[in-house]
Amino acid sequence: MRPIKKRARADNTPNEKRVMRGNTGRTVYLALLFLFGLAIFDYTLGDYIFLDADGLVLSDSHIVATPYVAQVSQTAVRQGQVVEAGDVLLRLQSTEILERLADLSTKRASLVARATDFKIRAERVEELLPLAERRATEATDTIKKFDALANAKLVTSVRYQEALRINFEASRDRVGLLTQQQVLGEELASLDGALKDADDATKKLKALYADGVVRSPVDGYVGASAPSAGKVFRPGEPIMSVHHGETYVLAYLPERYLFPIKTGMSVHVHDGRERAAGVITEILPVTDALPEEFQNTFEPSDRSQLAKIKLEGPTKFPMNQKVSVSR
């Protein structure tokens, strides 16, 4: 018998050739390993070598607020609208101011009534005072004559006492009128001062209220918030803001670095989409807490020194935009 197919011997298996594959996987692995090493290096030592700071795009702003409780009756502008100094921003209503004005008006009317009464009394005293002085003078002369007659035993004691009584009453009326004249003059002067103060307070309060019209104090544009009609604001509570002046970046410098940071240093500002060149114009001698969007949830709140960066060229970033500063 003869086998149809020849079988390979188990002790004589031929060597298999290894298939040569490409180096793509190894390259990707090494690249990922290198990037991981760079990330670890940047996380541990990057702050010492590279400038990487957070910042906010800001400008000078005027906060619109009122020192009294007010309700918005009309909003004449919208967010981002360009305004000029004197343009109407809001129309407010305040029952508190109206009540104060009514109270001042009532008090002024009361003061005017009192002043009128005192003036009438002062005029009456002024008219009676010459008569009282004449009467007192004549009574004094009469007493002198009665003294001479009394020494000569030519007048009775009853007539002498009557003359003394008349002299006393005349002197008392004269002194009383003089006192009233002095007191009424002081009261009128005090009332005149109170009326002047009431008029000044009314004038200032009307100027402060300005019939509820709130105007823009500067040329600029309205901020991101414009109140709707019917909203009520407490005293000192910001109603809206008007931004003006050049836009700048307020940067929060890192806590640790080995390179010098000084004014005049050129930096790059970017927000992930736009980039702009800038120059550090001022390093402020104060620190401030980082805004909430910069804080790390798992770390305590940080405070950083502030630096002011002037942007070169046209402004590309919106107001209050979070940006990164690098070099």
C-alpha positions as semicolon CSV with decimal commas, in nm:
position;residue;x (nm);y (nm);z (nm)
1;M;0,000;0,000;0,000
2;R;0,117;0,352;-0,074
3;P;-0,009;0,674;0,107
4;I;-0,197;0,914;-0,116
5;K;-0,059;1,229;0,060
6;K;0,278;1,253;0,218
7;R;0,262;1,376;0,575
8;A;0,529;1,602;0,726
9;R;0,731;1,449;1,000
10;A;0,668;1,595;1,345
11;D;1,036;1,599;1,428
12;N;1,128;1,783;1,111
13;T;0,896;2,098;1,108
14;P;1,035;2,377;0,884
15;N;1,102;2,723;1,035
16;E;0,828;2,981;0,981
17;K;0,927;3,327;0,863
18;R;0,825;3,616;1,090
19;V;0,604;3,868;0,919
20;M;0,761;4,215;0,925
21;R;0,507;4,480;1,033
22;G;0,530;4,865;1,015
23;N;0,653;5,098;1,300
24;T;0,334;5,309;1,316
25;G;0,216;5,174;1,650
26;R;0,552;5,223;1,812
27;T;0,569;5,581;1,684
28;V;0,223;5,663;1,818
29;Y;0,308;5,510;2,154
30;L;0,632;5,706;2,183
31;A;0,456;6,028;2,079
32;L;0,185;5,980;2,341
33;L;0,450;5,902;2,601
34;F;0,639;6,220;2,505
35;L;0,324;6,433;2,525
36;F;0,241;6,286;2,863
37;G;0,588;6,373;2,985
38;L;0,549;6,728;2,856
39;A;0,214;6,759;3,035
40;I;0,369;6,639;3,361
41;F;0,657;6,883;3,318
42;D;0,422;7,174;3,244
43;Y;0,201;7,087;3,540
44;T;0,490;7,068;3,787
45;L;0,741;7,324;3,654
46;G;0,556;7,515;3,383
47;D;0,457;7,804;3,611
48;Y;0,824;7,866;3,688
49;I;0,929;7,895;3,323
50;F;0,630;8,001;3,113
51;L;0,393;8,293;3,165
52;D;0,040;8,160;3,183
53;A;-0,210;8,386;3,358
54;D;-0,584;8,433;3,354
55;G;-0,749;8,767;3,293
56;L;-1,069;8,956;3,225
57;V;-1,139;9,210;2,951
58;L;-1,256;9,528;3,123
59;S;-1,291;9,902;3,078
60;D;-1,377;10,198;3,297
61;S;-1,745;10,188;3,387
62;H;-1,998;10,413;3,560
63;I;-2,248;10,228;3,777
64;V;-2,598;10,372;3,766
65;A;-2,765;10,351;4,108
66;T;-3,005;10,554;4,319
67;P;-2,992;10,651;4,688
68;Y;-3,362;10,577;4,726
69;V;-3,607;10,295;4,661
70;A;-3,718;10,321;4,298
71;Q;-3,922;10,128;4,045
72;V;-3,834;10,125;3,677
73;S;-4,122;10,266;3,473
74;Q;-3,942;10,270;3,137
75;T;-3,608;10,154;2,996
76;A;-3,494;10,375;2,709
77;V;-3,183;10,175;2,608
78;R;-3,083;9,816;2,543
79;Q;-2,775;9,608;2,616
80;G;-2,467;9,721;2,426
81;Q;-2,629;10,038;2,291
82;V;-2,394;10,331;2,232
83;V;-2,499;10,639;2,431
84;E;-2,376;10,993;2,474
85;A;-2,355;11,201;2,789
86;G;-2,703;11,331;2,867
87;D;-2,898;11,060;2,685
88;V;-3,196;10,918;2,876
89;L;-3,128;10,573;3,018
90;L;-3,422;10,509;3,249
91;R;-3,737;10,659;3,392
92;L;-3,797;10,579;3,759
93;Q;-4,081;10,621;4,006
94;S;-4,023;10,660;4,377
95;T;-4,305;10,702;4,628
96;E;-4,037;10,761;4,892
97;I;-3,912;11,076;4,718
98;L;-4,265;11,198;4,649
99;E;-4,353;11,154;5,017
100;R;-4,041;11,344;5,120
101;L;-4,125;11,628;4,884
102;A;-4,481;11,643;5,018
103;D;-4,352;11,639;5,375
104;L;-4,105;11,920;5,300
105;S;-4,382;12,120;5,135
106;T;-4,605;12,077;5,443
107;K;-4,328;12,175;5,681
108;R;-4,245;12,479;5,469
109;A;-4,610;12,590;5,474
110;S;-4,611;12,555;5,855
111;L;-4,290;12,758;5,881
112;V;-4,432;13,028;5,655
113;A;-4,748;13,048;5,872
114;R;-4,541;13,081;6,190
115;A;-4,316;13,341;6,032
116;T;-4,621;13,543;5,920
117;D;-4,767;13,533;6,272
118;F;-4,436;13,645;6,423
119;K;-4,406;13,928;6,171
120;I;-4,756;14,053;6,261
121;R;-4,670;14,041;6,628
122;A;-4,339;14,216;6,565
123;E;-4,512;14,494;6,371
124;R;-4,765;14,534;6,655
125;V;-4,486;14,558;6,911
126;E;-4,302;14,808;6,691
127;E;-4,611;15,030;6,680
128;L;-4,686;15,005;7,054
129;L;-4,329;15,047;7,175
130;P;-4,309;15,428;7,116
131;L;-4,635;15,477;7,306
132;A;-4,512;15,258;7,592
133;E;-4,183;15,448;7,611
134;R;-4,370;15,782;7,615
135;R;-4,602;15,654;7,885
136;A;-4,312;15,529;8,094
137;T;-4,128;15,860;8,055
138;E;-4,433;16,062;8,159
139;A;-4,497;15,831;8,455
140;T;-4,136;15,878;8,568
141;D;-4,170;16,257;8,545
142;T;-4,494;16,237;8,744
143;I;-4,324;16,036;9,016
144;K;-4,053;16,300;9,043
145;K;-4,319;16,570;9,091
146;F;-4,500;16,355;9,347
147;D;-4,174;16,307;9,535
148;A;-4,138;16,684;9,565
149;L;-4,497;16,721;9,679
150;A;-4,460;16,435;9,926
151;N;-4,159;16,602;10,083
152;A;-4,368;16,921;10,121
153;K;-4,658;16,723;10,271
154;L;-4,886;16,841;9,988
155;V;-5,004;16,501;9,855
156;T;-5,188;16,217;10,021
157;S;-5,045;15,871;10,046
158;V;-5,329;15,730;9,836
159;R;-5,250;15,957;9,544
160;Y;-4,879;15,884;9,583
161;Q;-4,936;15,504;9,576
162;E;-5,158;15,541;9,269
163;A;-4,882;15,732;9,090
164;L;-4,630;15,462;9,183
165;R;-4,862;15,191;9,053
166;I;-4,909;15,372;8,721
167;N;-4,532;15,420;8,691
168;F;-4,472;15,049;8,759
169;E;-4,729;14,937;8,502
170;A;-4,585;15,174;8,240
171;S;-4,231;15,046;8,302
172;R;-4,351;14,683;8,297
173;D;-4,532;14,730;7,965
174;R;-4,225;14,897;7,815
175;V;-3,991;14,618;7,930
176;G;-4,239;14,354;7,810
177;L;-4,260;14,509;7,464
178;L;-3,881;14,538;7,440
179;T;-3,845;14,172;7,538
180;Q;-4,106;14,065;7,285
181;Q;-3,931;14,265;7,015
182;Q;-3,599;14,092;7,087
183;V;-3,751;13,742;7,110
184;L;-3,958;13,790;6,796
185;G;-3,650;13,909;6,607
186;E;-3,458;13,595;6,711
187;E;-3,754;13,371;6,623
188;L;-3,791;13,534;6,282
189;A;-3,419;13,490;6,212
190;S;-3,444;13,122;6,312
191;L;-3,752;13,073;6,094
192;D;-3,581;13,242;5,801
193;G;-3,289;12,998;5,837
194;A;-3,527;12,702;5,861
195;L;-3,713;12,821;5,550
196;K;-3,386;12,856;5,363
197;D;-3,279;12,505;5,468
198;A;-3,618;12,365;5,363
199;D;-3,595;12,539;5,025
200;D;-3,239;12,409;4,973
201;A;-3,341;12,056;5,071
202;T;-3,640;12,068;4,835
203;K;-3,423;12,200;4,553
204;K;-3,156;11,935;4,602
205;L;-3,414;11,658;4,634
206;K;-3,587;11,767;4,314
207;A;-3,252;11,786;4,135
208;L;-3,161;11,439;4,265
209;Y;-3,493;11,292;4,157
210;A;-3,513;11,492;3,830
211;D;-3,871;11,374;3,778
212;G;-3,739;11,016;3,770
213;V;-3,528;11,067;3,455
214;V;-3,185;10,899;3,469
215;R;-2,934;11,022;3,210
216;S;-2,599;10,886;3,101
217;P;-2,311;11,066;3,276
218;V;-2,051;10,977;3,008
219;D;-2,011;10,877;2,647
220;G;-1,994;10,499;2,612
221;Y;-2,214;10,196;2,576
222;V;-2,460;10,015;2,799
223;G;-2,342;9,704;2,979
224;A;-2,481;9,353;2,964
225;S;-2,778;9,423;3,191
226;A;-3,069;9,659;3,126
227;P;-3,358;9,634;3,375
228;S;-3,711;9,569;3,262
229;A;-4,006;9,790;3,349
230;G;-4,156;9,720;3,690
231;K;-3,837;9,604;3,860
232;V;-3,770;9,761;4,201
233;F;-3,422;9,853;4,325
234;R;-3,306;9,925;4,679
235;P;-3,083;10,223;4,768
236;G;-2,731;10,176;4,634
237;E;-2,820;9,865;4,433
238;P;-2,665;9,877;4,082
239;I;-2,925;9,926;3,810
240;M;-2,701;9,922;3,503
241;S;-2,350;10,016;3,397
242;V;-2,217;10,242;3,122
243;H;-1,871;10,143;2,995
244;H;-1,637;10,407;2,862
245;G;-1,271;10,456;2,785
246;E;-1,020;10,213;2,635
247;T;-1,054;9,839;2,682
248;Y;-0,783;9,665;2,882
249;V;-0,712;9,326;3,036
250;L;-0,689;9,284;3,411
251;A;-0,457;8,985;3,455
252;Y;-0,413;8,771;3,766
253;L;-0,042;8,695;3,777
254;P;0,079;8,348;3,880
255;E;0,203;8,299;4,232
256;R;0,539;8,147;4,135
257;Y;0,771;8,223;3,844
258;L;1,148;8,244;3,783
259;F;1,138;8,508;3,507
260;P;1,091;8,884;3,562
261;I;0,750;9,039;3,497
262;K;0,770;9,414;3,449
263;T;0,594;9,699;3,275
264;G;0,655;9,723;2,903
265;M;0,666;9,344;2,858
266;S;0,490;9,223;2,543
267;V;0,237;8,945;2,590
268;H;-0,022;8,753;2,391
269;V;-0,389;8,754;2,485
270;H;-0,623;8,484;2,356
271;D;-0,962;8,343;2,442
272;G;-0,947;8,021;2,240
273;R;-1,075;8,188;1,924
274;E;-0,921;8,533;1,894
275;R;-0,566;8,643;1,965
276;A;-0,427;8,990;2,024
277;A;-0,099;9,147;2,125
278;G;-0,072;9,345;2,444
279;V;0,171;9,530;2,667
280;I;0,184;9,528;3,045
281;T;0,135;9,894;3,137
282;E;0,102;9,865;3,513
283;I;0,160;9,609;3,786
284;L;-0,076;9,698;4,067
285;P;0,051;9,676;4,426
286;V;-0,264;9,491;4,534
287;T;-0,399;9,139;4,524
288;D;-0,750;9,015;4,466
289;A;-0,934;8,686;4,477
290;L;-0,965;8,513;4,144
291;P;-1,316;8,520;3,995
292;E;-1,524;8,207;4,039
293;E;-1,468;8,097;3,679
294;F;-1,093;8,084;3,749
295;Q;-1,115;7,899;4,079
296;N;-1,049;7,529;4,117
297;T;-1,337;7,350;4,287
298;F;-1,103;7,112;4,471
299;E;-0,857;7,378;4,591
300;P;-0,896;7,672;4,832
301;S;-0,960;8,018;4,690
302;D;-0,647;8,184;4,555
303;R;-0,543;8,546;4,555
304;S;-0,310;8,686;4,290
305;Q;-0,137;9,013;4,216
306;L;-0,306;9,221;3,948
307;A;-0,154;9,360;3,629
308;K;-0,307;9,593;3,372
309;I;-0,250;9,505;3,005
310;K;-0,315;9,743;2,719
311;L;-0,436;9,578;2,400
312;E;-0,270;9,683;2,077
313;G;-0,484;9,743;1,771
314;P;-0,863;9,722;1,750
315;T;-1,041;9,544;2,032
316;K;-1,133;9,187;1,942
317;F;-1,273;9,067;2,271
318;P;-1,617;9,138;2,419
319;M;-1,650;9,299;2,759
320;N;-1,596;9,072;3,063
321;Q;-1,453;8,800;2,840
322;K;-1,230;8,548;3,015
323;V;-0,889;8,536;2,843
324;S;-0,548;8,378;2,889
325;V;-0,224;8,573;2,893
326;S;0,095;8,409;2,772
327;R;0,438;8,503;2,639
